Amino acid sequence: MKICRSISCLQKELPAAGKREIGFVPTMGALHQGHLSLVRRCREENGLVVVSIFVNPAQFGPTEDLQRYPRDPEKDIAMLENENVDLLFMPDNGEIYPQPYRTYVNVEGLDSGLCGRTRPVHFRGVATVVLKLLNLVRPQRAYFGQKDAQQAMIIRQMVRDLNLPVRIRVMPIVRDGDGLALSSRNAYLSPPERQAALLLPNSLQKAAALVRCGVGESRIIRESMQIELDRDPLLVTEYISIVRLDDLQDIPAVEPGNTLIAAAVRAGRTRLIDNLLLGDLSC
Ligand code: PAF
């Protein structure tokens, strides 16, 4: 696996792809099986697999966990080598945001609800760095996880709006044996917080069961999820939202094939998200 830390290295290495199709998995490192599921799908579908590791400061608010975000580059490199990744791009901040840096991407209307309510600069930072990385790597396909469903929707919209020549592939959530969605931030959880965090996937299972039984009213589903989340005082609910997939607007009842049921909670200082998708995010 070739490791590039500079854009000039990337630009020298990428032409070596020749006629091979390029698949790209952008990450912030601290890799887990969720990331590896993206890398494996990318490996299956493309001739050349490029992964990036960049903890993007632009997507962290001033009070968020940029400094303590987990970083383990040696372990990440070993995991990616094991997956037969061809090229790893690991730039530093100066490479991605040379000073003075002034240009940002806002995907209007999709970035203010759900996580955007408490993370006002987050999606601007995500869209900006993803656009920059797509411009640098020029992949035919790019891979994202469904756990960050709002992020995937925003990237999908950006790709459409700006006519970017890339297919966005969104892969299912990967969970631990007990149901907790894998996240680099799970490493922050104390044992009691981790136990409490299980109520998040459990609440989504309750929602899924209601939908299966034909109960589609958003208010009833939200109430049932809230009851589940309230079972442990260690968990503080940030939001439970039932939104249309196309525009992320709240809807009074689930629309089969076009609905996202999403929730965010805090367990101590750790913020966790999870969701249930009734529809398709890839494009
Ligand atoms: O999902 C992530 O890990 C990040 O938001 C991403 C897409 C790599 C952009 O920094």
PDB file of C-alpha atoms and ligand atoms in Angstrom:
ATOM      1  CA  MET A   1       0.000   0.000   0.000  1.00  0.00           C
ATOM      2  CA  LYS A   2       1.406   3.360  -1.073  1.00  0.00           C
ATOM      3  CA  ILE A   3       0.985   6.121   1.536  1.00  0.00           C
ATOM      4  CA  CYS A   4       0.743   9.715   0.298  1.00  0.00           C
ATOM      5  CA  ARG A   5       0.901  12.594   2.762  1.00  0.00           C
ATOM      6  CA  SER A   6       0.881  15.323   0.135  1.00  0.00           C
ATOM      7  CA  ILE A   7      -1.332  16.300  -2.784  1.00  0.00           C
ATOM      8  CA  SER A   8       1.680  16.198  -5.114  1.00  0.00           C
ATOM      9  CA  CYS A   9       2.306  12.564  -4.148  1.00  0.00           C
ATOM     10  CA  LEU A  10      -1.360  11.731  -4.805  1.00  0.00           C
ATOM     11  CA  GLN A  11      -1.174  13.407  -8.201  1.00  0.00           C
ATOM     12  CA  LYS A  12       1.924  11.414  -9.068  1.00  0.00           C
ATOM     13  CA  GLU A  13       0.463   8.080  -7.932  1.00  0.00           C
ATOM     14  CA  LEU A  14      -3.109   8.286  -9.269  1.00  0.00           C
ATOM     15  CA  PRO A  15      -2.256   8.156 -12.983  1.00  0.00           C
ATOM     16  CA  ALA A  16      -0.780   4.717 -12.234  1.00  0.00           C
ATOM     17  CA  ALA A  17      -4.403   3.566 -12.008  1.00  0.00           C
ATOM     18  CA  GLY A  18      -4.393   3.598 -15.820  1.00  0.00           C
ATOM     19  CA  LYS A  19      -7.772   2.402 -17.047  1.00  0.00           C
ATOM     20  CA  ARG A  20      -8.727   0.934 -13.669  1.00  0.00           C
ATOM     21  CA  GLU A  21     -11.817   2.431 -12.010  1.00  0.00           C
ATOM     22  CA  ILE A  22     -11.053   4.285  -8.783  1.00  0.00           C
ATOM     23  CA  GLY A  23     -13.072   3.648  -5.636  1.00  0.00           C
ATOM     24  CA  PHE A  24     -12.650   5.994  -2.675  1.00  0.00           C
ATOM     25  CA  VAL A  25     -13.379   5.659   1.045  1.00  0.00           C
ATOM     26  CA  PRO A  26     -12.888   8.919   2.973  1.00  0.00           C
ATOM     27  CA  THR A  27     -12.418   8.440   6.732  1.00  0.00           C
ATOM     28  CA  MET A  28     -11.193  10.206   9.836  1.00  0.00           C
ATOM     29  CA  GLY A  29      -9.254   7.143  10.973  1.00  0.00           C
ATOM     30  CA  ALA A  30      -9.750   5.209  14.245  1.00  0.00           C
ATOM     31  CA  LEU A  31     -10.988   2.523  11.884  1.00  0.00           C
ATOM     32  CA  HIS A  32     -13.426  -0.207  12.841  1.00  0.00           C
ATOM     33  CA  GLN A  33     -15.395  -2.927  11.063  1.00  0.00           C
ATOM     34  CA  GLY A  34     -17.874  -0.331   9.790  1.00  0.00           C
ATOM     35  CA  HIS A  35     -15.098   1.397   7.840  1.00  0.00           C
ATOM     36  CA  LEU A  36     -13.763  -1.978   6.689  1.00  0.00           C
ATOM     37  CA  SER A  37     -17.183  -2.902   5.285  1.00  0.00           C
ATOM     38  CA  LEU A  38     -16.894   0.192   3.048  1.00  0.00           C
ATOM     39  CA  VAL A  39     -13.327  -0.697   2.060  1.00  0.00           C
ATOM     40  CA  ARG A  40     -14.333  -4.282   1.224  1.00  0.00           C
ATOM     41  CA  ARG A  41     -17.232  -3.183  -0.961  1.00  0.00           C
ATOM     42  CA  CYS A  42     -14.943  -0.646  -2.581  1.00  0.00           C
ATOM     43  CA  ARG A  43     -12.385  -3.423  -3.250  1.00  0.00           C
ATOM     44  CA  GLU A  44     -15.096  -5.595  -4.861  1.00  0.00           C
ATOM     45  CA  GLU A  45     -16.343  -2.857  -7.171  1.00  0.00           C
ATOM     46  CA  ASN A  46     -13.175  -1.035  -8.259  1.00  0.00           C
ATOM     47  CA  GLY A  47      -9.756  -1.688  -9.757  1.00  0.00           C
ATOM     48  CA  LEU A  48      -7.932   0.821  -7.543  1.00  0.00           C
ATOM     49  CA  VAL A  49      -8.890   1.430  -3.908  1.00  0.00           C
ATOM     50  CA  VAL A  50      -8.016   4.772  -2.321  1.00  0.00           C
ATOM     51  CA  VAL A  51      -8.693   5.509   1.362  1.00  0.00           C
ATOM     52  CA  SER A  52      -8.112   8.838   3.092  1.00  0.00           C
ATOM     53  CA  ILE A  53      -7.517   9.479   6.775  1.00  0.00           C
ATOM     54  CA  PHE A  54      -7.949  13.108   7.735  1.00  0.00           C
ATOM     55  CA  VAL A  55      -9.451  14.373  11.003  1.00  0.00           C
ATOM     56  CA  ASN A  56     -11.151  17.359   9.435  1.00  0.00           C
ATOM     57  CA  PRO A  57     -11.059  20.357  11.796  1.00  0.00           C
ATOM     58  CA  ALA A  58     -13.703  22.188   9.739  1.00  0.00           C
ATOM     59  CA  GLN A  59     -16.425  19.759  10.791  1.00  0.00           C
ATOM     60  CA  PHE A  60     -15.883  20.160  14.539  1.00  0.00           C
ATOM     61  CA  GLY A  61     -17.510  23.046  16.415  1.00  0.00           C
ATOM     62  CA  PRO A  62     -15.436  25.055  18.915  1.00  0.00           C
ATOM     63  CA  THR A  63     -16.749  23.044  21.896  1.00  0.00           C
ATOM     64  CA  GLU A  64     -16.552  19.634  20.188  1.00  0.00           C
ATOM     65  CA  ASP A  65     -14.093  16.759  20.503  1.00  0.00           C
ATOM     66  CA  LEU A  66     -11.483  17.589  17.818  1.00  0.00           C
ATOM     67  CA  GLN A  67      -8.554  17.383  20.257  1.00  0.00           C
ATOM     68  CA  ARG A  68      -9.611  14.135  21.880  1.00  0.00           C
ATOM     69  CA  TYR A  69     -10.926  12.455  18.694  1.00  0.00           C
ATOM     70  CA  PRO A  70      -9.343   8.961  18.714  1.00  0.00           C
ATOM     71  CA  ARG A  71      -6.241   8.629  16.535  1.00  0.00           C
ATOM     72  CA  ASP A  72      -4.265   5.427  15.940  1.00  0.00           C
ATOM     73  CA  PRO A  73      -2.496   5.765  12.561  1.00  0.00           C
ATOM     74  CA  GLU A  74      -0.262   2.676  12.956  1.00  0.00           C
ATOM     75  CA  LYS A  75      -3.223   0.423  13.663  1.00  0.00           C
ATOM     76  CA  ASP A  76      -5.225   2.016  10.824  1.00  0.00           C
ATOM     77  CA  ILE A  77      -2.383   1.470   8.347  1.00  0.00           C
ATOM     78  CA  ALA A  78      -2.074  -2.191   9.347  1.00  0.00           C
ATOM     79  CA  MET A  79      -5.839  -2.701   8.945  1.00  0.00           C
ATOM     80  CA  LEU A  80      -5.850  -1.105   5.495  1.00  0.00           C
ATOM     81  CA  GLU A  81      -2.820  -3.076   4.356  1.00  0.00           C
ATOM     82  CA  ASN A  82      -4.673  -6.196   5.373  1.00  0.00           C
ATOM     83  CA  GLU A  83      -7.596  -5.161   3.134  1.00  0.00           C
ATOM     84  CA  ASN A  84      -5.352  -4.745   0.072  1.00  0.00           C
ATOM     85  CA  VAL A  85      -5.894  -1.015  -0.181  1.00  0.00           C
ATOM     86  CA  ASP A  86      -3.779   0.430  -2.998  1.00  0.00           C
ATOM     87  CA  LEU A  87      -3.299   3.989  -1.829  1.00  0.00           C
ATOM     88  CA  LEU A  88      -3.747   5.746   1.518  1.00  0.00           C
ATOM     89  CA  PHE A  89      -3.942   9.543   1.528  1.00  0.00           C
ATOM     90  CA  MET A  90      -3.042  11.020   4.935  1.00  0.00           C
ATOM     91  CA  PRO A  91      -2.687  14.774   4.508  1.00  0.00           C
ATOM     92  CA  ASP A  92      -2.100  17.257   7.322  1.00  0.00           C
ATOM     93  CA  ASN A  93      -4.222  20.363   7.929  1.00  0.00           C
ATOM     94  CA  GLY A  94      -1.919  22.651   5.943  1.00  0.00           C
ATOM     95  CA  GLU A  95      -2.239  20.425   2.880  1.00  0.00           C
ATOM     96  CA  ILE A  96      -6.049  20.536   2.898  1.00  0.00           C
ATOM     97  CA  TYR A  97      -6.563  24.061   4.243  1.00  0.00           C
ATOM     98  CA  PRO A  98      -3.588  26.158   3.099  1.00  0.00           C
ATOM     99  CA  GLN A  99      -3.836  29.596   4.706  1.00  0.00           C
ATOM    100  CA  PRO A 100      -5.604  31.842   4.022  1.00  0.00           C
ATOM    101  CA  TYR A 101      -8.480  29.411   3.387  1.00  0.00           C
ATOM    102  CA  ARG A 102     -11.828  31.014   2.469  1.00  0.00           C
ATOM    103  CA  THR A 103     -14.070  28.651   0.471  1.00  0.00           C
ATOM    104  CA  TYR A 104     -16.791  26.449   2.012  1.00  0.00           C
ATOM    105  CA  VAL A 105     -19.709  24.413   0.663  1.00  0.00           C
ATOM    106  CA  ASN A 106     -23.189  24.781   2.158  1.00  0.00           C
ATOM    107  CA  VAL A 107     -25.873  22.322   1.121  1.00  0.00           C
ATOM    108  CA  GLU A 108     -28.826  24.491   2.007  1.00  0.00           C
ATOM    109  CA  GLY A 109     -31.892  23.118   3.707  1.00  0.00           C
ATOM    110  CA  LEU A 110     -30.459  19.668   4.464  1.00  0.00           C
ATOM    111  CA  ASP A 111     -27.908  20.812   7.032  1.00  0.00           C
ATOM    112  CA  SER A 112     -30.047  22.596   9.614  1.00  0.00           C
ATOM    113  CA  GLY A 113     -32.279  19.817  11.024  1.00  0.00           C
ATOM    114  CA  LEU A 114     -31.364  16.607  12.876  1.00  0.00           C
ATOM    115  CA  CYS A 115     -27.651  16.819  13.833  1.00  0.00           C
ATOM    116  CA  GLY A 116     -27.401  20.282  12.259  1.00  0.00           C
ATOM    117  CA  ARG A 117     -29.496  21.740  15.085  1.00  0.00           C
ATOM    118  CA  THR A 118     -26.732  21.228  17.644  1.00  0.00           C
ATOM    119  CA  ARG A 119     -23.793  21.085  15.206  1.00  0.00           C
ATOM    120  CA  PRO A 120     -24.257  24.228  13.107  1.00  0.00           C
ATOM    121  CA  VAL A 121     -20.893  24.149  11.276  1.00  0.00           C
ATOM    122  CA  HIS A 122     -20.557  20.384  11.006  1.00  0.00           C
ATOM    123  CA  PHE A 123     -22.064  19.698   7.586  1.00  0.00           C
ATOM    124  CA  ARG A 124     -20.444  22.726   5.979  1.00  0.00           C
ATOM    125  CA  GLY A 125     -17.122  21.219   7.071  1.00  0.00           C
ATOM    126  CA  VAL A 126     -18.082  17.744   5.841  1.00  0.00           C
ATOM    127  CA  ALA A 127     -19.310  18.955   2.417  1.00  0.00           C
ATOM    128  CA  THR A 128     -16.209  21.119   1.968  1.00  0.00           C
ATOM    129  CA  VAL A 129     -13.688  18.408   2.758  1.00  0.00           C
ATOM    130  CA  VAL A 130     -15.552  15.723   0.803  1.00  0.00           C
ATOM    131  CA  LEU A 131     -15.706  17.971  -2.271  1.00  0.00           C
ATOM    132  CA  LYS A 132     -11.985  18.712  -1.943  1.00  0.00           C
ATOM    133  CA  LEU A 133     -11.149  15.012  -1.547  1.00  0.00           C
ATOM    134  CA  LEU A 134     -13.356  14.024  -4.496  1.00  0.00           C
ATOM    135  CA  ASN A 135     -11.628  16.671  -6.621  1.00  0.00           C
ATOM    136  CA  LEU A 136      -8.231  15.333  -5.598  1.00  0.00           C
ATOM    137  CA  VAL A 137      -8.932  11.602  -5.959  1.00  0.00           C
ATOM    138  CA  ARG A 138     -11.434  11.784  -8.883  1.00  0.00           C
ATOM    139  CA  PRO A 139     -13.020   8.407  -8.077  1.00  0.00           C
ATOM    140  CA  GLN A 140     -15.788   6.723 -10.067  1.00  0.00           C
ATOM    141  CA  ARG A 141     -17.371   5.607  -6.775  1.00  0.00           C
ATOM    142  CA  ALA A 142     -17.205   6.898  -3.194  1.00  0.00           C
ATOM    143  CA  TYR A 143     -18.380   4.968  -0.139  1.00  0.00           C
ATOM    144  CA  PHE A 144     -20.120   6.228   3.005  1.00  0.00           C
ATOM    145  CA  GLY A 145     -21.872   4.611   5.970  1.00  0.00           C
ATOM    146  CA  GLN A 146     -25.619   4.749   6.593  1.00  0.00           C
ATOM    147  CA  LYS A 147     -24.979   5.529  10.259  1.00  0.00           C
ATOM    148  CA  ASP A 148     -24.240   9.083   9.135  1.00  0.00           C
ATOM    149  CA  ALA A 149     -27.406   9.189   7.051  1.00  0.00           C
ATOM    150  CA  GLN A 150     -27.753  12.982   7.059  1.00  0.00           C
ATOM    151  CA  GLN A 151     -24.129  13.265   5.909  1.00  0.00           C
ATOM    152  CA  ALA A 152     -24.841  10.788   3.097  1.00  0.00           C
ATOM    153  CA  MET A 153     -27.930  12.758   2.013  1.00  0.00           C
ATOM    154  CA  ILE A 154     -25.962  15.998   1.991  1.00  0.00           C
ATOM    155  CA  ILE A 155     -23.126  14.503  -0.042  1.00  0.00           C
ATOM    156  CA  ARG A 156     -25.604  12.937  -2.454  1.00  0.00           C
ATOM    157  CA  GLN A 157     -27.287  16.319  -2.942  1.00  0.00           C
ATOM    158  CA  MET A 158     -23.938  18.086  -3.380  1.00  0.00           C
ATOM    159  CA  VAL A 159     -22.899  15.532  -6.005  1.00  0.00           C
ATOM    160  CA  ARG A 160     -26.139  16.120  -7.914  1.00  0.00           C
ATOM    161  CA  ASP A 161     -26.126  19.891  -7.586  1.00  0.00           C
ATOM    162  CA  LEU A 162     -22.498  20.308  -8.650  1.00  0.00           C
ATOM    163  CA  ASN A 163     -22.604  17.599 -11.381  1.00  0.00           C
ATOM    164  CA  LEU A 164     -19.754  15.653  -9.828  1.00  0.00           C
ATOM    165  CA  PRO A 165     -18.913  12.550 -11.897  1.00  0.00           C
ATOM    166  CA  VAL A 166     -19.040  10.088  -8.998  1.00  0.00           C
ATOM    167  CA  ARG A 167     -21.485   7.457  -7.763  1.00  0.00           C
ATOM    168  CA  ILE A 168     -22.230   7.658  -4.035  1.00  0.00           C
ATOM    169  CA  ARG A 169     -22.587   4.244  -2.434  1.00  0.00           C
ATOM    170  CA  VAL A 170     -24.093   4.046   1.060  1.00  0.00           C
ATOM    171  CA  MET A 171     -23.447   0.870   3.024  1.00  0.00           C
ATOM    172  CA  PRO A 172     -25.579  -0.537   5.875  1.00  0.00           C
ATOM    173  CA  ILE A 173     -24.809   0.164   9.525  1.00  0.00           C
ATOM    174  CA  VAL A 174     -22.428  -2.362  11.099  1.00  0.00           C
ATOM    175  CA  ARG A 175     -23.275  -3.233  14.710  1.00  0.00           C
ATOM    176  CA  ASP A 176     -21.567  -4.897  17.642  1.00  0.00           C
ATOM    177  CA  GLY A 177     -23.053  -8.211  18.782  1.00  0.00           C
ATOM    178  CA  ASP A 178     -25.236  -6.362  21.317  1.00  0.00           C
ATOM    179  CA  GLY A 179     -26.685  -4.045  18.657  1.00  0.00           C
ATOM    180  CA  LEU A 180     -24.688  -0.863  19.271  1.00  0.00           C
ATOM    181  CA  ALA A 181     -23.771   0.766  15.956  1.00  0.00           C
ATOM    182  CA  LEU A 182     -19.984   0.825  15.503  1.00  0.00           C
ATOM    183  CA  SER A 183     -18.498   4.284  15.872  1.00  0.00           C
ATOM    184  CA  SER A 184     -14.995   5.576  16.564  1.00  0.00           C
ATOM    185  CA  ARG A 185     -16.571   7.509  19.445  1.00  0.00           C
ATOM    186  CA  ASN A 186     -17.729   4.303  21.203  1.00  0.00           C
ATOM    187  CA  ALA A 187     -14.171   4.186  22.583  1.00  0.00           C
ATOM    188  CA  TYR A 188     -15.066   7.116  24.863  1.00  0.00           C
ATOM    189  CA  LEU A 189     -17.869   5.223  26.652  1.00  0.00           C
ATOM    190  CA  SER A 190     -17.459   3.985  30.231  1.00  0.00           C
ATOM    191  CA  PRO A 191     -18.967   0.500  30.864  1.00  0.00           C
ATOM    192  CA  PRO A 192     -22.205   1.935  32.386  1.00  0.00           C
ATOM    193  CA  GLU A 193     -22.506   4.468  29.544  1.00  0.00           C
ATOM    194  CA  ARG A 194     -22.026   1.715  26.986  1.00  0.00           C
ATOM    195  CA  GLN A 195     -24.770  -0.306  28.660  1.00  0.00           C
ATOM    196  CA  ALA A 196     -27.079   2.710  28.597  1.00  0.00           C
ATOM    197  CA  ALA A 197     -26.171   3.390  24.940  1.00  0.00           C
ATOM    198  CA  LEU A 198     -27.827   0.098  23.947  1.00  0.00           C
ATOM    199  CA  LEU A 199     -31.178   1.791  24.496  1.00  0.00           C
ATOM    200  CA  LEU A 200     -30.507   3.748  21.289  1.00  0.00           C
ATOM    201  CA  PRO A 201     -30.612   0.722  18.935  1.00  0.00           C
ATOM    202  CA  ASN A 202     -33.341  -0.777  21.116  1.00  0.00           C
ATOM    203  CA  SER A 203     -35.483   2.323  20.620  1.00  0.00           C
ATOM    204  CA  LEU A 204     -35.074   1.986  16.843  1.00  0.00           C
ATOM    205  CA  GLN A 205     -36.087  -1.655  17.062  1.00  0.00           C
ATOM    206  CA  LYS A 206     -39.261  -0.549  18.851  1.00  0.00           C
ATOM    207  CA  ALA A 207     -39.859   1.901  15.993  1.00  0.00           C
ATOM    208  CA  ALA A 208     -39.277  -0.833  13.414  1.00  0.00           C
ATOM    209  CA  ALA A 209     -41.717  -3.138  15.214  1.00  0.00           C
ATOM    210  CA  LEU A 210     -44.400  -0.437  15.232  1.00  0.00           C
ATOM    211  CA  VAL A 211     -43.907   0.230  11.508  1.00  0.00           C
ATOM    212  CA  ARG A 212     -44.095  -3.527  10.818  1.00  0.00           C
ATOM    213  CA  CYS A 213     -47.401  -3.636  12.686  1.00  0.00           C
ATOM    214  CA  GLY A 214     -48.765  -0.830  10.531  1.00  0.00           C
ATOM    215  CA  VAL A 215     -48.347   1.997  13.066  1.00  0.00           C
ATOM    216  CA  GLY A 216     -46.949   4.827  10.948  1.00  0.00           C
ATOM    217  CA  GLU A 217     -47.852   7.915  12.954  1.00  0.00           C
ATOM    218  CA  SER A 218     -44.644   9.783  13.753  1.00  0.00           C
ATOM    219  CA  ARG A 219     -45.869  11.054  17.129  1.00  0.00           C
ATOM    220  CA  ILE A 220     -46.594   7.520  18.371  1.00  0.00           C
ATOM    221  CA  ILE A 221     -43.264   6.186  17.114  1.00  0.00           C
ATOM    222  CA  ARG A 222     -41.339   9.071  18.703  1.00  0.00           C
ATOM    223  CA  GLU A 223     -43.138   8.590  22.036  1.00  0.00           C
ATOM    224  CA  SER A 224     -42.359   4.888  22.064  1.00  0.00           C
ATOM    225  CA  MET A 225     -38.682   5.580  21.315  1.00  0.00           C
ATOM    226  CA  GLN A 226     -38.526   8.254  24.005  1.00  0.00           C
ATOM    227  CA  ILE A 227     -39.920   5.850  26.620  1.00  0.00           C
ATOM    228  CA  GLU A 228     -37.161   3.399  25.732  1.00  0.00           C
ATOM    229  CA  LEU A 229     -34.393   6.049  25.831  1.00  0.00           C
ATOM    230  CA  ASP A 230     -35.653   7.349  29.185  1.00  0.00           C
ATOM    231  CA  ARG A 231     -35.085   3.949  30.810  1.00  0.00           C
ATOM    232  CA  ASP A 232     -31.551   4.957  31.814  1.00  0.00           C
ATOM    233  CA  PRO A 233     -30.842   8.399  33.296  1.00  0.00           C
ATOM    234  CA  LEU A 234     -27.281   8.240  31.925  1.00  0.00           C
ATOM    235  CA  LEU A 235     -28.761   8.849  28.489  1.00  0.00           C
ATOM    236  CA  VAL A 236     -29.893  12.328  27.443  1.00  0.00           C
ATOM    237  CA  THR A 237     -31.916  12.514  24.240  1.00  0.00           C
ATOM    238  CA  GLU A 238     -30.852  15.198  21.802  1.00  0.00           C
ATOM    239  CA  TYR A 239     -33.445  14.444  19.148  1.00  0.00           C
ATOM    240  CA  ILE A 240     -35.738  11.799  17.751  1.00  0.00           C
ATOM    241  CA  SER A 241     -36.733  12.732  14.200  1.00  0.00           C
ATOM    242  CA  ILE A 242     -38.879  11.114  11.576  1.00  0.00           C
ATOM    243  CA  VAL A 243     -38.128  12.767   8.256  1.00  0.00           C
ATOM    244  CA  ARG A 244     -38.688  12.334   4.543  1.00  0.00           C
ATOM    245  CA  LEU A 245     -35.495  11.034   2.920  1.00  0.00           C
ATOM    246  CA  ASP A 246     -35.576  13.441  -0.037  1.00  0.00           C
ATOM    247  CA  ASP A 247     -35.567  16.691   1.924  1.00  0.00           C
ATOM    248  CA  LEU A 248     -35.042  15.664   5.584  1.00  0.00           C
ATOM    249  CA  GLN A 249     -38.254  17.479   6.571  1.00  0.00           C
ATOM    250  CA  ASP A 250     -40.356  16.191   9.489  1.00  0.00           C
ATOM    251  CA  ILE A 251     -43.328  14.141   8.355  1.00  0.00           C
ATOM    252  CA  PRO A 252     -46.494  13.295  10.323  1.00  0.00           C
ATOM    253  CA  ALA A 253     -46.377   9.626   9.323  1.00  0.00           C
ATOM    254  CA  VAL A 254     -43.777   7.324   7.817  1.00  0.00           C
ATOM    255  CA  GLU A 255     -43.787   7.187   4.019  1.00  0.00           C
ATOM    256  CA  PRO A 256     -42.797   3.667   2.945  1.00  0.00           C
ATOM    257  CA  GLY A 257     -39.552   3.740   0.940  1.00  0.00           C
ATOM    258  CA  ASN A 258     -38.838   7.390   1.708  1.00  0.00           C
ATOM    259  CA  THR A 259     -38.350   7.770   5.473  1.00  0.00           C
ATOM    260  CA  LEU A 260     -35.490   8.118   7.903  1.00  0.00           C
ATOM    261  CA  ILE A 261     -36.067   7.553  11.608  1.00  0.00           C
ATOM    262  CA  ALA A 262     -33.027   9.010  13.360  1.00  0.00           C
ATOM    263  CA  ALA A 263     -31.988   9.747  16.914  1.00  0.00           C
ATOM    264  CA  ALA A 264     -29.065  11.307  18.751  1.00  0.00           C
ATOM    265  CA  VAL A 265     -28.290  10.888  22.438  1.00  0.00           C
ATOM    266  CA  ARG A 266     -25.583  11.868  24.833  1.00  0.00           C
ATOM    267  CA  ALA A 267     -24.064   9.370  27.251  1.00  0.00           C
ATOM    268  CA  GLY A 268     -21.885  11.492  29.496  1.00  0.00           C
ATOM    269  CA  ARG A 269     -19.693  13.582  27.174  1.00  0.00           C
ATOM    270  CA  THR A 270     -20.174  11.200  24.251  1.00  0.00           C
ATOM    271  CA  ARG A 271     -22.652  11.931  21.501  1.00  0.00           C
ATOM    272  CA  LEU A 272     -24.082   8.912  19.676  1.00  0.00           C
ATOM    273  CA  ILE A 273     -26.320   8.685  16.621  1.00  0.00           C
ATOM    274  CA  ASP A 274     -28.225   5.835  15.019  1.00  0.00           C
ATOM    275  CA  ASN A 275     -31.031   5.426  12.528  1.00  0.00           C
ATOM    276  CA  LEU A 276     -33.487   3.234  10.724  1.00  0.00           C
ATOM    277  CA  LEU A 277     -33.792   3.704   7.003  1.00  0.00           C
ATOM    278  CA  LEU A 278     -36.995   2.986   5.120  1.00  0.00           C
ATOM    279  CA  GLY A 279     -35.628   3.657   1.612  1.00  0.00           C
ATOM    280  CA  ASP A 280     -32.374   3.862  -0.349  1.00  0.00           C
ATOM    281  CA  LEU A 281     -29.561   6.391   0.037  1.00  0.00           C
ATOM    282  CA  SER A 282     -27.185   5.394  -2.775  1.00  0.00           C
ATOM    283  CA  CYS A 283     -27.163   7.278  -6.065  1.00  0.00           C
TER     284      CYS A 283
HETATM  285  O1  PAF B   1     -17.779  10.185   8.061  1.00  0.00           O
HETATM  286  C1  PAF B   1     -16.635  10.627   8.265  1.00  0.00           C
HETATM  287  O2  PAF B   1     -15.760   9.923   8.760  1.00  0.00           O
HETATM  288  C2  PAF B   1     -16.304  12.066   7.888  1.00  0.00           C
HETATM  289  O3  PAF B   1     -17.373  12.905   8.119  1.00  0.00           O
HETATM  290  C3  PAF B   1     -15.790  12.210   6.454  1.00  0.00           C
HETATM  291  C4  PAF B   1     -16.834  11.787   5.428  1.00  0.00           C
HETATM  292  C5  PAF B   1     -14.546  11.365   6.259  1.00  0.00           C
HETATM  293  C6  PAF B   1     -15.431  13.662   6.152  1.00  0.00           C
HETATM  294  O4  PAF B   1     -14.442  14.126   7.030  1.00  0.00           O
END
